[in-house]
Amino acid sequence: MEDDFNHMVRIARRDVNGNKTIENALTDIKGVGNALSRAISIAMGFDLDQKMGYLSDEDVLKIEEALKDPQKYDVPEWMLNRRKDYETGETKHLIESDLVMILRDDLNRMKKTRSYKGRRHEVGLPVRGQRTKSTFRKGSSVGVRRRRGRQ
């Protein structure tokens, strides 16, 4: 049994620990959370307590395909991280470097159009309407400072 165990499994350009369960191992991939990993595991028919290292190469390829297009495997649309894409208008799920690149493009577009959110991102202030009087004090904002030598 120990012969067919892989300590590191390669899924979606990422090395995943083979000692973890399938549900927990998939959360190591950027863009895949607990709910999505559980939904994919159940949709594929895997035992949730099975270790990732015992999966065959065909099963790993199936999981990778399910991560690329979860809608084929009846994963609900609300679990996907890119609904109504800005450019195409379609719903899809992005993982790893694709997700990072799209988010960077979104931020750059907001900064370029000088939207409120883009300007807040540029200055490093909170974007979603939080109060700033007492929080977000660390960082680049300038505060009152006492002179040296005086008390």
CSV table of C-alpha atoms in Angstrom, one decimal:
chain,number,residue,atom,x,y,z
A,1,MET,CA,0.0,0.0,0.0
A,2,GLU,CA,2.9,2.3,0.8
A,3,ASP,CA,4.3,1.9,-2.8
A,4,ASP,CA,1.6,3.9,-4.5
A,5,PHE,CA,1.5,6.7,-2.0
A,6,ASN,CA,2.8,10.1,-3.3
A,7,HIS,CA,4.0,12.6,-0.6
A,8,MET,CA,3.6,15.5,-3.0
A,9,VAL,CA,0.9,15.7,-5.6
A,10,ARG,CA,1.0,18.2,-8.5
A,11,ILE,CA,-2.3,19.8,-9.2
A,12,ALA,CA,-2.9,23.0,-11.2
A,13,ARG,CA,0.8,24.0,-11.3
A,14,ARG,CA,1.0,23.6,-7.5
A,15,ASP,CA,2.6,21.0,-5.2
A,16,VAL,CA,0.0,19.7,-2.7
A,17,ASN,CA,0.8,17.7,0.5
A,18,GLY,CA,-0.2,14.1,0.0
A,19,ASN,CA,-0.6,13.5,3.7
A,20,LYS,CA,-3.6,15.8,3.9
A,21,THR,CA,-7.2,14.8,3.1
A,22,ILE,CA,-8.5,15.6,-0.3
A,23,GLU,CA,-10.8,18.3,1.1
A,24,ASN,CA,-7.9,20.0,3.0
A,25,ALA,CA,-5.3,19.6,0.3
A,26,LEU,CA,-7.3,21.4,-2.3
A,27,THR,CA,-7.5,24.5,-0.1
A,28,ASP,CA,-3.7,24.9,-0.6
A,29,ILE,CA,-4.4,26.0,-4.1
A,30,LYS,CA,-5.0,29.8,-4.4
A,31,GLY,CA,-8.6,30.5,-5.3
A,32,VAL,CA,-10.0,27.3,-3.8
A,33,GLY,CA,-11.6,27.6,-0.4
A,34,ASN,CA,-13.2,25.1,2.0
A,35,ALA,CA,-16.7,25.2,0.4
A,36,LEU,CA,-15.4,24.7,-3.1
A,37,SER,CA,-13.0,21.9,-2.2
A,38,ARG,CA,-15.7,20.1,-0.4
A,39,ALA,CA,-18.2,20.5,-3.3
A,40,ILE,CA,-15.7,19.3,-5.8
A,41,SER,CA,-14.8,16.3,-3.7
A,42,ILE,CA,-18.4,15.3,-3.3
A,43,ALA,CA,-19.2,15.9,-7.0
A,44,MET,CA,-16.3,13.7,-8.0
A,45,GLY,CA,-17.4,10.9,-5.6
A,46,PHE,CA,-14.3,10.8,-3.4
A,47,ASP,CA,-14.3,9.9,0.3
A,48,LEU,CA,-13.7,13.1,2.2
A,49,ASP,CA,-11.3,11.4,4.6
A,50,GLN,CA,-9.2,9.8,1.9
A,51,LYS,CA,-5.6,11.1,1.8
A,52,MET,CA,-4.5,13.0,-1.3
A,53,GLY,CA,-1.4,10.8,-1.8
A,54,TYR,CA,-3.4,7.6,-2.5
A,55,LEU,CA,-5.2,9.1,-5.5
A,56,SER,CA,-4.3,7.7,-8.9
A,57,ASP,CA,-3.0,9.9,-11.7
A,58,GLU,CA,-6.3,9.7,-13.5
A,59,ASP,CA,-8.2,10.9,-10.4
A,60,VAL,CA,-5.7,13.8,-10.0
A,61,LEU,CA,-6.3,14.8,-13.7
A,62,LYS,CA,-10.1,14.7,-13.0
A,63,ILE,CA,-9.7,17.0,-10.0
A,64,GLU,CA,-7.6,19.4,-12.1
A,65,GLU,CA,-10.2,19.5,-14.8
A,66,ALA,CA,-12.9,20.1,-12.2
A,67,LEU,CA,-10.9,23.0,-10.8
A,68,LYS,CA,-10.6,24.6,-14.2
A,69,ASP,CA,-14.4,24.3,-15.0
A,70,PRO,CA,-16.4,23.5,-11.8
A,71,GLN,CA,-19.7,24.2,-13.6
A,72,LYS,CA,-19.4,21.0,-15.6
A,73,TYR,CA,-19.6,19.1,-12.3
A,74,ASP,CA,-22.7,20.9,-11.0
A,75,VAL,CA,-20.9,23.2,-8.6
A,76,PRO,CA,-23.3,26.1,-7.8
A,77,GLU,CA,-22.6,29.4,-9.6
A,78,TRP,CA,-22.4,31.3,-6.3
A,79,MET,CA,-19.2,29.3,-5.3
A,80,LEU,CA,-17.3,30.6,-8.3
A,81,ASN,CA,-14.9,33.6,-7.8
A,82,ARG,CA,-15.4,35.4,-11.1
A,83,ARG,CA,-19.1,35.9,-11.8
A,84,LYS,CA,-20.0,38.2,-14.7
A,85,ASP,CA,-16.5,38.9,-15.8
A,86,TYR,CA,-15.8,42.5,-16.7
A,87,GLU,CA,-14.6,41.9,-20.3
A,88,THR,CA,-16.6,38.8,-21.4
A,89,GLY,CA,-19.6,38.8,-19.1
A,90,GLU,CA,-19.4,35.1,-18.5
A,91,THR,CA,-19.1,33.3,-15.2
A,92,LYS,CA,-15.9,31.3,-14.5
A,93,HIS,CA,-13.6,30.2,-11.7
A,94,LEU,CA,-9.9,31.2,-11.7
A,95,ILE,CA,-7.1,29.7,-9.7
A,96,GLU,CA,-3.4,30.4,-9.0
A,97,SER,CA,-1.6,32.8,-11.4
A,98,ASP,CA,-4.7,33.4,-13.5
A,99,LEU,CA,-6.5,34.8,-10.4
A,100,VAL,CA,-3.6,37.0,-9.4
A,101,MET,CA,-3.2,38.4,-12.9
A,102,ILE,CA,-6.9,39.2,-13.3
A,103,LEU,CA,-7.1,40.9,-9.8
A,104,ARG,CA,-4.1,43.0,-10.7
A,105,ASP,CA,-5.7,44.0,-14.0
A,106,ASP,CA,-8.9,45.0,-12.1
A,107,LEU,CA,-7.0,47.1,-9.7
A,108,ASN,CA,-5.0,48.8,-12.5
A,109,ARG,CA,-8.3,49.5,-14.4
A,110,MET,CA,-9.8,51.1,-11.3
A,111,LYS,CA,-6.7,53.2,-10.7
A,112,LYS,CA,-6.6,54.2,-14.4
A,113,THR,CA,-10.2,55.4,-14.5
A,114,ARG,CA,-9.7,57.2,-11.2
A,115,SER,CA,-12.7,55.6,-9.5
A,116,TYR,CA,-13.2,56.0,-5.8
A,117,LYS,CA,-12.0,52.4,-5.1
A,118,GLY,CA,-9.0,52.9,-7.3
A,119,ARG,CA,-7.9,56.1,-5.6
A,120,ARG,CA,-8.3,54.4,-2.2
A,121,HIS,CA,-6.2,51.5,-3.3
A,122,GLU,CA,-3.5,53.9,-4.6
A,123,VAL,CA,-3.2,55.7,-1.3
A,124,GLY,CA,-3.4,52.5,0.8
A,125,LEU,CA,-6.6,53.5,2.6
A,126,PRO,CA,-9.6,51.2,3.3
A,127,VAL,CA,-11.8,50.7,0.2
A,128,ARG,CA,-15.1,49.5,1.6
A,129,GLY,CA,-16.3,52.3,3.7
A,130,GLN,CA,-14.7,51.5,7.1
A,131,ARG,CA,-14.1,54.3,9.6
A,132,THR,CA,-10.6,55.7,9.6
A,133,LYS,CA,-10.6,57.9,12.7
A,134,SER,CA,-9.3,55.2,15.0
A,135,THR,CA,-8.3,52.3,12.8
A,136,PHE,CA,-5.9,51.9,9.9
A,137,ARG,CA,-3.3,54.0,11.7
A,138,LYS,CA,-0.3,52.1,10.6
A,139,GLY,CA,1.3,52.6,7.2
A,140,SER,CA,2.0,55.6,5.1
A,141,SER,CA,-0.4,58.1,6.7
A,142,VAL,CA,1.2,61.0,8.5
A,143,GLY,CA,0.3,61.6,12.2
A,144,VAL,CA,1.2,64.0,14.9
A,145,ARG,CA,4.7,63.5,16.3
A,146,ARG,CA,6.3,64.9,19.4
A,147,ARG,CA,9.6,66.7,19.1
A,148,ARG,CA,12.7,65.0,20.4
A,149,GLY,CA,14.2,66.3,23.6
A,150,ARG,CA,11.0,67.7,25.0
A,151,GLN,CA,8.6,65.9,27.2
